[in-house]
XYZ file of C-alpha atoms in Angstrom:
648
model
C 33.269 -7.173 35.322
C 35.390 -6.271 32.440
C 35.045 -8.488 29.140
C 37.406 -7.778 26.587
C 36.576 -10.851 24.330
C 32.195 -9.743 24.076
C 31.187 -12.266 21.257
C 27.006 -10.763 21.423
C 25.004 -8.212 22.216
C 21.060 -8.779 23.826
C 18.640 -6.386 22.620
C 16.092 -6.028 25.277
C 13.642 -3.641 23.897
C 11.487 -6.859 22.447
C 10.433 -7.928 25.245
C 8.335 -11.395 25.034
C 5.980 -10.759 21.713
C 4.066 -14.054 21.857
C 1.598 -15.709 19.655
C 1.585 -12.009 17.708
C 5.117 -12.865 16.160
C 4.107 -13.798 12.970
C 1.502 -10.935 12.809
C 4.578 -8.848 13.563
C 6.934 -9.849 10.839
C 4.417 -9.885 8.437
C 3.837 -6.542 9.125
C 7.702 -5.566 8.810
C 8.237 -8.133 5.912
C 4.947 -6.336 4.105
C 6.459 -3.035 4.976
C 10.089 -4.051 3.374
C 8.572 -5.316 0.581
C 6.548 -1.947 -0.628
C 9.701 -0.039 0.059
C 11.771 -2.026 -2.322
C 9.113 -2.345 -5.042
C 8.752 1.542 -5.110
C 12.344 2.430 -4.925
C 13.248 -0.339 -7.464
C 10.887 1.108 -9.381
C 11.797 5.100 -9.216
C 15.494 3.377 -10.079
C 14.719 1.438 -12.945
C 12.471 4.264 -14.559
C 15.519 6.926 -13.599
C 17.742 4.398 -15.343
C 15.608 3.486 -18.590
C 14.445 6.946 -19.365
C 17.024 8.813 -21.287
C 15.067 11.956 -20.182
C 15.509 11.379 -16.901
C 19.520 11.380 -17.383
C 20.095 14.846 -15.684
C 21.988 15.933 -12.491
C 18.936 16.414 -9.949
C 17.040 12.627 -10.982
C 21.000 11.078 -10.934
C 20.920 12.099 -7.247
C 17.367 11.006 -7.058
C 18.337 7.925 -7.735
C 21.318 7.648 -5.181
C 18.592 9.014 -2.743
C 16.795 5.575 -3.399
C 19.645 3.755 -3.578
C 20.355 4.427 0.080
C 16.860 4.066 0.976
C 17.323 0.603 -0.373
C 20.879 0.250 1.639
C 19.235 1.342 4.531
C 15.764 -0.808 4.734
C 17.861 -3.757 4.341
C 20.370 -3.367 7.007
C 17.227 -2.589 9.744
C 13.615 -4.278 8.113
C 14.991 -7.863 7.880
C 17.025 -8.147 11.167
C 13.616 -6.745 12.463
C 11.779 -9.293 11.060
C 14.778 -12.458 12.678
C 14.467 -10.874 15.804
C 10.628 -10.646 16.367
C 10.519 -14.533 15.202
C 13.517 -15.293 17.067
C 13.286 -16.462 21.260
C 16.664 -15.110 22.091
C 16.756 -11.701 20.706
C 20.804 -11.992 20.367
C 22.974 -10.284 17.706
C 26.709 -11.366 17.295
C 29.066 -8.603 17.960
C 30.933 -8.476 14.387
C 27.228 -8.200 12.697
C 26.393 -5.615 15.524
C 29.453 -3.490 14.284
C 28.177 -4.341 11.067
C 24.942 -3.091 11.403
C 25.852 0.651 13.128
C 28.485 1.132 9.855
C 25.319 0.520 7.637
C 23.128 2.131 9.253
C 24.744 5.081 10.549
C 26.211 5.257 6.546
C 22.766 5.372 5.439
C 22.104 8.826 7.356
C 24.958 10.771 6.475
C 24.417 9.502 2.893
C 20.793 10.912 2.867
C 21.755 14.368 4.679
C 24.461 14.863 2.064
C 22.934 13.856 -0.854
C 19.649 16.056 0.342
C 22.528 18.755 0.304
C 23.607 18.196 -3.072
C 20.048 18.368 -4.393
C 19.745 21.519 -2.810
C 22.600 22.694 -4.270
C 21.460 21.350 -8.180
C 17.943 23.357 -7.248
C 20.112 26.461 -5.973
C 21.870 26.313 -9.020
C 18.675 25.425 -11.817
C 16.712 28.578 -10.429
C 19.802 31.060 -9.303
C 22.101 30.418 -11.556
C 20.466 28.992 -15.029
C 22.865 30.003 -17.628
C 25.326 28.612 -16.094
C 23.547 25.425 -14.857
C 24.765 23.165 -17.408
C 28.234 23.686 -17.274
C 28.961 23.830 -13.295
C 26.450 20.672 -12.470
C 27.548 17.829 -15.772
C 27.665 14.830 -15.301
C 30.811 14.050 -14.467
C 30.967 16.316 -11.458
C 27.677 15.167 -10.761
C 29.379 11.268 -10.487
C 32.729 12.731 -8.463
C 30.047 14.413 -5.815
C 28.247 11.070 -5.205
C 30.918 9.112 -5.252
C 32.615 11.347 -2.611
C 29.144 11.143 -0.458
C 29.568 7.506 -0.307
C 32.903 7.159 0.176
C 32.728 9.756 3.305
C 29.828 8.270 4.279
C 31.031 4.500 4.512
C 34.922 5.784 5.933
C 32.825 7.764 9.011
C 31.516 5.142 11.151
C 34.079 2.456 9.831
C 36.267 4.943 11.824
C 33.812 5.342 15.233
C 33.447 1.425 15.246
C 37.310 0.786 15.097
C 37.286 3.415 18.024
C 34.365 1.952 19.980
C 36.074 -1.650 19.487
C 39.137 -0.740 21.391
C 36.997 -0.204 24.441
C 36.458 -2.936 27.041
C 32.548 -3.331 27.939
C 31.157 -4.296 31.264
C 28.051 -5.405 29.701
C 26.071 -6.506 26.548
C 22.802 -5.569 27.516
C 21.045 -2.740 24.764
C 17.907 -1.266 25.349
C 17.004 -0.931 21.948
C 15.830 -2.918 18.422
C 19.055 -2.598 16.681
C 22.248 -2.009 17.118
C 23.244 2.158 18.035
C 26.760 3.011 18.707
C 26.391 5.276 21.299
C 24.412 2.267 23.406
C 27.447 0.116 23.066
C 29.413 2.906 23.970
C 27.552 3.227 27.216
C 28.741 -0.340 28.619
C 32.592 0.519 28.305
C 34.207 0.681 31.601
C 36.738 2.663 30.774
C 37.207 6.538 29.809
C 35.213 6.752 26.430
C 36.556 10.688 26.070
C 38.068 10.474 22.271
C 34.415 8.452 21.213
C 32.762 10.951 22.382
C 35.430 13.926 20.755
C 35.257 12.197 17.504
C 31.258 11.757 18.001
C 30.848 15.516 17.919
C 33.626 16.690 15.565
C 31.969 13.888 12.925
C 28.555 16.302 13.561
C 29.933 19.171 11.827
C 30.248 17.657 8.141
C 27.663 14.821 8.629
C 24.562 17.418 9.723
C 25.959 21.102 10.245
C 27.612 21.391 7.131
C 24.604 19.692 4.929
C 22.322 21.621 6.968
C 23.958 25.261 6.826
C 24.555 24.337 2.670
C 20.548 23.637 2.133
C 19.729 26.734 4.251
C 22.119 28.833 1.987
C 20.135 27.850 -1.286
C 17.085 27.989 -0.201
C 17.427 31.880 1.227
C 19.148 31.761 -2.460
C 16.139 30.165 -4.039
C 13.734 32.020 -1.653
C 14.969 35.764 -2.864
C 15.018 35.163 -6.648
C 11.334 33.754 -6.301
C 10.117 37.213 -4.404
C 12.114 38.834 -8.116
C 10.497 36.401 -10.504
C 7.205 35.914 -12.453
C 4.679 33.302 -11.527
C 5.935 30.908 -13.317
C 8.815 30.501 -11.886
C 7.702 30.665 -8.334
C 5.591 27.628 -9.285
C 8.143 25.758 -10.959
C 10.469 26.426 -8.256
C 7.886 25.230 -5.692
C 6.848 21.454 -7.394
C 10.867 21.100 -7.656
C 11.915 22.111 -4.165
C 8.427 21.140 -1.834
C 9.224 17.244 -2.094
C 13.241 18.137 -0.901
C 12.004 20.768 1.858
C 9.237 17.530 3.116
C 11.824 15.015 2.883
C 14.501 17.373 4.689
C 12.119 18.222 7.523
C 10.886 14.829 8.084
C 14.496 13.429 8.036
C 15.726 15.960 10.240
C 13.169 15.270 12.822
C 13.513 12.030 12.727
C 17.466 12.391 13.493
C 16.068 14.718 16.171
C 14.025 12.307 17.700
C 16.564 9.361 17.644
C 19.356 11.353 19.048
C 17.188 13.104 21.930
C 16.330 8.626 22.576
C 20.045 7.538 22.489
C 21.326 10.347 24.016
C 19.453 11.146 26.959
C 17.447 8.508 29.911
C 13.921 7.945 28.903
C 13.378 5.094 30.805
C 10.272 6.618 32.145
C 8.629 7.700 29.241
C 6.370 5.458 27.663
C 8.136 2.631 25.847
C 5.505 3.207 22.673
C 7.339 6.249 22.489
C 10.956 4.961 22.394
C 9.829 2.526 19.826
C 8.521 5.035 17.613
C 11.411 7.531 18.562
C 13.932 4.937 17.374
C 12.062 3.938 14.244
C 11.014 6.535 12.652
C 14.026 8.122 10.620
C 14.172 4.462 9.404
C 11.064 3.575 8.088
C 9.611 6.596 7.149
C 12.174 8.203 4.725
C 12.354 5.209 2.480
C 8.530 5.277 2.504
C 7.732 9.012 2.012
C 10.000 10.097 -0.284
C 9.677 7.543 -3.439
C 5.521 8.374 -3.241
C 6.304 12.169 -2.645
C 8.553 12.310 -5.468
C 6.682 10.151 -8.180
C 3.747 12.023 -7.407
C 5.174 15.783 -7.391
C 7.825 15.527 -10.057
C 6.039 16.190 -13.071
C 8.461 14.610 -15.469
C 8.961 11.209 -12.984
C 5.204 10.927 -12.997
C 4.826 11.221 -16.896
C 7.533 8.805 -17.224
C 5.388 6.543 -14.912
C 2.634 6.720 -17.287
C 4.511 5.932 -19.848
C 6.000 2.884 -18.186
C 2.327 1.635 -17.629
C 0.618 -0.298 -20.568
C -1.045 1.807 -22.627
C 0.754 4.705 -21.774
C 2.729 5.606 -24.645
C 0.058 6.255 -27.213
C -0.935 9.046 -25.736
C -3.866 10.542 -27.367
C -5.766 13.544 -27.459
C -8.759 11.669 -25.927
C -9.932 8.554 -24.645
C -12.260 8.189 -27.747
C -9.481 8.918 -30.321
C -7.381 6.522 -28.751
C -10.152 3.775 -29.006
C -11.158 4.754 -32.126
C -8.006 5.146 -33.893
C -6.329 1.610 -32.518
C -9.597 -0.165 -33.429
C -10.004 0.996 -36.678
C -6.202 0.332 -37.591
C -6.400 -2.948 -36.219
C -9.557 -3.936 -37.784
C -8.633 -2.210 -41.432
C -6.931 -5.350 -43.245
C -5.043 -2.866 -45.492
C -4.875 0.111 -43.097
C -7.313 2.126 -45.031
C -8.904 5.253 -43.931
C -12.524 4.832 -45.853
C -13.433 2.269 -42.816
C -17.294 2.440 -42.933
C -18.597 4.775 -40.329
C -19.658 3.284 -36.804
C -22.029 0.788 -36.157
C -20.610 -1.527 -38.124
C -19.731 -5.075 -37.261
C -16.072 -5.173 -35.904
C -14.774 -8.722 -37.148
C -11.890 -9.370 -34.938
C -12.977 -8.400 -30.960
C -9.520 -9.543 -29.712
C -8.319 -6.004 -31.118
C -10.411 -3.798 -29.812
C -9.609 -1.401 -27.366
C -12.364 0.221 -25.310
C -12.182 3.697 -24.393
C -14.080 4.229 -20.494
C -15.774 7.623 -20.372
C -16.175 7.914 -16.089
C -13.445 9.791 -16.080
C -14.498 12.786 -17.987
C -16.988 14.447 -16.331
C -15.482 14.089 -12.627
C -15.388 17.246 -10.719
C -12.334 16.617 -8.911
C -8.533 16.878 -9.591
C -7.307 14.014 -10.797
C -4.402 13.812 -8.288
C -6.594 14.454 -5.566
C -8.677 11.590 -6.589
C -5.734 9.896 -6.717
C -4.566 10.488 -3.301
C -8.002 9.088 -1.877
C -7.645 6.319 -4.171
C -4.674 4.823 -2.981
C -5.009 5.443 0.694
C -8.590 3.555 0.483
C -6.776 0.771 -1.304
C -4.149 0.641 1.428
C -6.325 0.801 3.917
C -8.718 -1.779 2.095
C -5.457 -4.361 2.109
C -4.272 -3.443 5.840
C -7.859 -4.085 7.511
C -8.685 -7.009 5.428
C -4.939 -8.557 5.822
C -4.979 -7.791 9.351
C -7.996 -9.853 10.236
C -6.905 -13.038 7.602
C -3.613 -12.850 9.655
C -4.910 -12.686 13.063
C -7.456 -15.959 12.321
C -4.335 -18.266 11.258
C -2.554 -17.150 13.670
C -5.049 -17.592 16.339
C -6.032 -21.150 17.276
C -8.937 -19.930 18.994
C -10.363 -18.658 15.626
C -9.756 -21.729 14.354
C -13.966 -22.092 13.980
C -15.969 -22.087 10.888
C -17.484 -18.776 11.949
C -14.261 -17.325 11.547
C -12.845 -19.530 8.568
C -15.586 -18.215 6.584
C -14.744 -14.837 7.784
C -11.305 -15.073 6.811
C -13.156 -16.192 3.043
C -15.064 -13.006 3.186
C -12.339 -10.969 3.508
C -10.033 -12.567 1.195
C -12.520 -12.054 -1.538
C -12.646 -8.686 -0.661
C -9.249 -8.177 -1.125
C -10.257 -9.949 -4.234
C -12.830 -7.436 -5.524
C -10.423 -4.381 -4.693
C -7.583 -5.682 -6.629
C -10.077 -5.783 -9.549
C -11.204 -2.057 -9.682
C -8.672 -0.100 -7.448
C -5.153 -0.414 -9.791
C -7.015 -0.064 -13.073
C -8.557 3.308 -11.657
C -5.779 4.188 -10.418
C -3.924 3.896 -13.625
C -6.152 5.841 -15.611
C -6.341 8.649 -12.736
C -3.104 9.200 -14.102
C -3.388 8.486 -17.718
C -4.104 11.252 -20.039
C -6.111 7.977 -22.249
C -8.357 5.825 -20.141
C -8.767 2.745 -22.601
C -8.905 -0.731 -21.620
C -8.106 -3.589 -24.288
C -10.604 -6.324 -25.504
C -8.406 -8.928 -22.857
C -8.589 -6.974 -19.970
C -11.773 -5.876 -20.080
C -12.641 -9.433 -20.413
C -10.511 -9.894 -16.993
C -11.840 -7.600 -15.279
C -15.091 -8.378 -15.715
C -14.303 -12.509 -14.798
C -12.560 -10.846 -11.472
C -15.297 -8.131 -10.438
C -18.684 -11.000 -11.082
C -16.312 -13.448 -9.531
C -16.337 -11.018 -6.413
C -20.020 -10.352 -6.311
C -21.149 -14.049 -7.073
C -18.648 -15.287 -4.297
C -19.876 -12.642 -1.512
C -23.204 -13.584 -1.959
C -22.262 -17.190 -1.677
C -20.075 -16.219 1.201
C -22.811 -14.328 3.368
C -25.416 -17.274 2.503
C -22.723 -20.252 4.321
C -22.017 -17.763 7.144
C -26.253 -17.190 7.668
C -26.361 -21.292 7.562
C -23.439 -21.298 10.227
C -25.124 -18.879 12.487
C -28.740 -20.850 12.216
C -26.835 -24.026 13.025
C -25.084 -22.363 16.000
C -28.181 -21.177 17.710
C -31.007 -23.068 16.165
C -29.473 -26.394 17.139
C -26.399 -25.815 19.342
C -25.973 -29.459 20.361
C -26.132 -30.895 16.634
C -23.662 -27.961 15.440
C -20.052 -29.429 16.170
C -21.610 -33.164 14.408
C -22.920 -30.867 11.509
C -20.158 -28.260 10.930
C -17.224 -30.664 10.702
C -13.993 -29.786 9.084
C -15.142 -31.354 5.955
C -17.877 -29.561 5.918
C -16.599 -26.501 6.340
C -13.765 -26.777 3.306
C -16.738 -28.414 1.320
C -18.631 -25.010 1.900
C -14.882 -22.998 1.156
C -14.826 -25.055 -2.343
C -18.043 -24.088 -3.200
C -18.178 -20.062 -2.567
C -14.671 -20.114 -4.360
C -15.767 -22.895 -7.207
C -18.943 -21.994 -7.912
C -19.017 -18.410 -8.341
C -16.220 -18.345 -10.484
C -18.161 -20.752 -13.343
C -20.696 -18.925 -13.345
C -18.654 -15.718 -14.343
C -16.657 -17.489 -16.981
C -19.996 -18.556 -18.695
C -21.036 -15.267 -18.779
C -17.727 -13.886 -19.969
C -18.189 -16.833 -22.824
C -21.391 -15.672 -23.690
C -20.190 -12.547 -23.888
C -17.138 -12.972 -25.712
C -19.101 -14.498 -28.195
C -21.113 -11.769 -29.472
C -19.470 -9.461 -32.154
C -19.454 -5.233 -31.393
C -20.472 -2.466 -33.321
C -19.085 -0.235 -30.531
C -16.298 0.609 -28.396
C -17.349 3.339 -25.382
C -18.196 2.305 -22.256
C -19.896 4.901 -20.149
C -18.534 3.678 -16.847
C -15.124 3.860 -14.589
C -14.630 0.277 -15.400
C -15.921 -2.709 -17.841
C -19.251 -4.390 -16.941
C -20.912 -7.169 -19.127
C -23.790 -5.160 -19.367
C -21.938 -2.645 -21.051
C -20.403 -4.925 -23.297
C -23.532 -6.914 -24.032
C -25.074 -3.287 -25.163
C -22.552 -3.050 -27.608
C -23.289 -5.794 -29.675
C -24.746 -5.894 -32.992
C -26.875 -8.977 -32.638
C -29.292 -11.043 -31.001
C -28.890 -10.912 -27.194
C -31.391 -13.668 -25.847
C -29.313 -16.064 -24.668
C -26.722 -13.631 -22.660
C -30.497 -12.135 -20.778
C -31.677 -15.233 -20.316
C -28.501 -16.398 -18.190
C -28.224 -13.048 -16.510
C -32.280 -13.667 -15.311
C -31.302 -17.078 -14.171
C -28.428 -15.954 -11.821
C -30.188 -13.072 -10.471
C -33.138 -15.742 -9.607
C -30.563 -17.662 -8.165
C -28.538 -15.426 -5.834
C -32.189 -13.909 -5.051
C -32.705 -17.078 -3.876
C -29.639 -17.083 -1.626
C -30.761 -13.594 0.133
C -34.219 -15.139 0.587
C -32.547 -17.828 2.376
C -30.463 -15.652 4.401
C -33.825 -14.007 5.323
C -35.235 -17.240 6.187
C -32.485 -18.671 9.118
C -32.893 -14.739 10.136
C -36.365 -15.315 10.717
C -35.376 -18.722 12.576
C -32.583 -16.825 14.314
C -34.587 -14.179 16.079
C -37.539 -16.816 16.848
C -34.616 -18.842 18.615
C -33.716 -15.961 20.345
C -36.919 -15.160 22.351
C -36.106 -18.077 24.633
C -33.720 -15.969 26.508
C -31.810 -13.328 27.324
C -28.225 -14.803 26.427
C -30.148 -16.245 23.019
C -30.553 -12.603 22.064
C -26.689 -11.109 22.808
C -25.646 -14.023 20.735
C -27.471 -13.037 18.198
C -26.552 -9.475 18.696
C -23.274 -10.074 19.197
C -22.567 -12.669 15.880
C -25.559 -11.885 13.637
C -25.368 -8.327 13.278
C -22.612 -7.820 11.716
C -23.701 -10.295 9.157
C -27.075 -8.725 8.799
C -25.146 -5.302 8.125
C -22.809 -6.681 5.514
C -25.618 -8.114 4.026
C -27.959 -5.159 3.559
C -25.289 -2.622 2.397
C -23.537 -4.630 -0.162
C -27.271 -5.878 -1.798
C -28.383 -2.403 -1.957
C -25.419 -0.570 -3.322
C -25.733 -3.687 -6.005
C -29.127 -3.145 -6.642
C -29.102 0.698 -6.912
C -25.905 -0.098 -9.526
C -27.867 -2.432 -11.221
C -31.190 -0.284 -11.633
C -29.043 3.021 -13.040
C -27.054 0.885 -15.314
C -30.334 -0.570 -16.991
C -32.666 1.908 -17.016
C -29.963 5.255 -17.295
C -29.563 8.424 -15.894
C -27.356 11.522 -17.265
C -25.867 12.227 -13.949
C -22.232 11.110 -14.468
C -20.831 11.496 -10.793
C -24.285 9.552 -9.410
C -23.426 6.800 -11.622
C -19.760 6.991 -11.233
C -20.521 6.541 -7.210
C -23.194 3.694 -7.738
C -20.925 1.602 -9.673
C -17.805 1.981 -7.219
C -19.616 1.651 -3.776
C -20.234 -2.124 -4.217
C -16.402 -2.274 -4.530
C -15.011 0.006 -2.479
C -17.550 0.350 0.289
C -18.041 -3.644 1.235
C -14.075 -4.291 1.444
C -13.313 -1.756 3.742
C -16.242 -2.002 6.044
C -17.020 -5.858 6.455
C -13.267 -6.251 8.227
C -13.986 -3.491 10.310
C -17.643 -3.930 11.176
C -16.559 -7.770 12.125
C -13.811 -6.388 14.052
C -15.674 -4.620 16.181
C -18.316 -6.239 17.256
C -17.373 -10.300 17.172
C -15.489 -10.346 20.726
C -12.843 -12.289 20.118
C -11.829 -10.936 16.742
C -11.720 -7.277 18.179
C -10.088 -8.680 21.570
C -7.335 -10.357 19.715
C -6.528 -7.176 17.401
C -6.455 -4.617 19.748
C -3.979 -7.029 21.883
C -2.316 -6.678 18.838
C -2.080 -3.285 18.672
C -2.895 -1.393 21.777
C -0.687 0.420 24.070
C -0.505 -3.264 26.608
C 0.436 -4.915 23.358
C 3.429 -2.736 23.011
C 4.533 -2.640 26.638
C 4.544 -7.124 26.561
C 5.777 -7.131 23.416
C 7.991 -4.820 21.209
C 9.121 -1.921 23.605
């Protein structure tokens, strides 16, 4: 039946997502979030760097723009419909949503032209460079990219809006053109005319200009000297990734739109549809910040401590200190040790750094992917407890702690290395070491704590299974939340005041990040009181592992009564035990090489990250896997079944 007056569309692809809604937007709300922090980011330092003012970062920063542009007209409509019952879209912001985003891909094919044709012109043509690319041609060109780009598909919806549709039914999670054109019950000859003529400048044109300069750009590297082959490479490898991955992601959404795959798996549609939308605006901001040489030293020198740029760490430390502590700036400052009367101006210089093996990029790289990953696993399983009421059990609650503080301990070593990975001075002022320190003991003190509840849970649970519900009430339980989080946090701010205390007669700290022994070794006086309080809370969390190894030892005499006794303990004491035992050994090991010494830098370097890297990563996954409901309830979040109930 013909409707001429269609006031929605349905978008059937969702399916029925369930209780995993909110695990779902989170997920897309998360993933809009990153991509308008970085390309905020990669705009604002584009448009506060006055050496960043030339042609090819000017269309850099329209690349972003559109990235921007086109995130928002997908990631939070995404996010509405997951939460939403009735996965409905009104017609006018239908139309509204295939002249956005089908304005966002010809904007990023021609602007990738354009850059092609700056790179074409920077390599082939140099002489001439400034004069045919200014930048007042380079403003005409984008300005002429968006105003094509925005007329285009005003045009195809004004011609797809004349048609009357038999249907509203779209199997898809947006809006597409070519779907709505599908449910037109009339001849729908001059859409699809207009459809293929509107290929030619959107993706033939752009494509047969960027092919051009590149067999350009390709011939004068075979001519020139090394140099120029490698300066023509870092300039032109993040446009060739971001080209190829675009274009196969056009590729792939066409091949979906265009042709019946209703019997191909509907993980694959999903992805199909997707993936020229999320990925571009995710790739190319990291590929380009890290590549470009000149956008990553700008980044540095938006990050604190950036601009000084010394020759070496120890300069820098040594030259702000000794200006800072010099009342009238002189340069007969008596040679080192000598007492340093102001500590709120000192700025540490960290010396991990400088005998690593590896490239700092490279370390980089693994840096940030482990810190990703160390956010996803550990986010995914705090989301999938609140969201479950079944894991709605201290077991879990306090799992959901463990993880948080995690998350906890990362944040306090992962963005500070990652900083210096990329700074040319790895210093650290008098404050933030101070912080860091408070955040990393905070960690450590609150794990233990953590791990000694959860062993007190578990003996409860199978010690005395009839008294546990009477004994782990709800007050309990946030009684035992107050104190892992209360607790360990005093006693890291009395150490930091005992620390603080003390005045320094030096400023190098031999490690990848600040650690109150460290700082404590620096000092020019009497020490007592700061070993004293370190002896008492290393008898005191010694205390807690004892105590862990005590309801073990009542857990596995429980468990000789029978065969079910024993799984259970398998099953929700395992993990436990493992978490245990690797983060008290890595902390020990630490803790032995950072008192008694050793001259191997890279042994040292790995003893004093595993505690923080290794622990966060694992403990969500090790849970994960082997507490049965945890691991049922994430793969139904994620395996193929998930998809085929719920987004499709």
């Amino acid at each position: 039946m013909v409707n001429s007056t269609l006031t929605y569309f349905v978008l059937s692809a969702y399916g029925s997502v369930g209780s995993l809604r909110h695990l779902y937007c989170g997920m897309v709300l998360a993933l809009y979030m990153w991509v308008l922090a970085v390309n905020t980011l990669l705009i604002t330092l584009i448009y506060m760097d006055r050496n960043l003012h030339e042609p090819m970062y000017l269309l850099l920063c329209s690349l972003f723009i559109n990235q921007l542009f086109g995130s928002t007209a997908l990631l939070p409509f995404l996010a509405l419909q997951i939460l939403s019952d009735l996965h409905t879209v009104p017609a006018h912001l239908c139309f509204l949503q295939v002249i956005s985003l089908y304005a966002y891909g010809n904007v990023e094919f021609c602007t990738l032209a354009l850059i092609s044709y700056d790179r074409h012109l920077a390599i082939c043509c140099p002489l001439q460079y400034n004069t045919r690319m200014s930048p007042r041609k380079v403003l005409v060109l984008v300005t002429l990219t968006w105003i094509y780009s925005l007329l285009r598909p005003m045009i195809t919806v004004l011609l797809t809006v004349r048609l009357p549709l038999c249907g509203n039914v779209l199997d898809s999670l947006y809006c597409q053109n070519h779907l709505i054109s599908k449910l037109t019950c009339s001849d729908s000859q001059v859409n699809n005319i207009y459809g293929l003529i509107g290929l030619v400048p959107s993706i033939a044109l752009p494509l047969l200009a960027i092919l051009f300069s590149y067999l350009k750009i390709l011939r004068i590297c075979f001519a020139a000297s090394r140099q120029t082959r490698q300066k023509a490479l870092s300039t032109c490898m993040p446009h060739l990734v971001s080209l190829i991955n675009f274009s196969f992601g056009c590729c792939f959404a066409l091949v979906r739109s265009r042709f019946d795959m209703r019997r191909s798996p509907r993980e694959l549609r999903v992805a199909m549809s997707l993936y020229f939308l999320l990925i571009q605006p995710l790739l190319n901001p990291v590929m380009y910040g890290l590549q470009l040489s000149r956008i990553r030293g700008a980044l540095k020198r938006l990050m604190p401590g950036g601009k000084t740029r010394p020759r070496s760490p120890a300069v820098a430390a040594e030259g702000i200190s000794a200006a800072a502590a010099s009342p009238l700036g002189a340069a007969t400052r008596p040679a080192l040790p000598a007492v340093m009367e102001n500590n709120s101006q000192i700025v540490f210089a960290l010396h991990g750094l400088n005998s690593t093996p590896f490239q700092r990029q490279v370390c980089f790289s693994f840096a940030l992917a482990a810190y990703v990953l160390t956010i996803f696993v550990n986010a995914i399983l705090v989301i999938t407890v609140c969201v479950e009421a079944a894991l709605h059990q201290p077991l879990y609650i306090f799992l959901s702690s463990l993880c948080l503080n995690g998350l906890l301990g990362a944040s306090s070593f992962y963005p500070k290395l990652l900083h210096d990975l990329l700074a040319d001075a790895h210093v650290v002022s008098y404050v933030g070491c101070l912080l860091q320190m408070t955040f990393t003991y905070s960690y450590i003190f609150c794990e233990f704590c953590t791990l000694t509840v959860m062993a007190y849970d578990r003996y409860v649970a199978i010690c005395k299974p009839l008294q546990y519900h009477s004994v782990m009430t709800t007050q309990k339980v946030a009684q035992l939340l107050l104190f892992c989080w209360t607790f360990p946090v005093l006693e890291a701010l009395v150490g930091m005041v005992l620390t603080a205390r003390l005045p320094l007669c030096g400023r190098h700290i031999h490690k990848l990040f600040c650690t109150n022994w460290e700082v404590v070794k620096l000092s020019c006086t009497d020490t007592t009181v700061n070993n004293i309080y370190g002896f008492v809370l290393t008898v005191s969390h010694a205390a807690q592992a004892v105590l862990i190894l005590l309801s073990y030892a009542h857990l596995v005499r429980a468990s000789l009564r029978s065969c079910s006794d024993r799984r259970k303990v398998a099953q929700t004491c395992l993990p436990h035990l493992v978490a245990l035992l690797v983060f008290t050994t890595m902390l020990v090991f630490d803790s032995m090489f950072s008192r008694y010494g050793g001259k191997l830098q890279a042994l040292q370097n790995m003893l004093a990250a595993e505690y923080l890297v290794v622990p966060p990563l694992i403990n969500p996954i090790i849970y994960g896997i082997n507490l049965q409901q945890i691991r049922t309830r994430v793969l139904h979040s994620f395996n193929f079944g998930a998809c085929r109930g719920g987004l499709a």
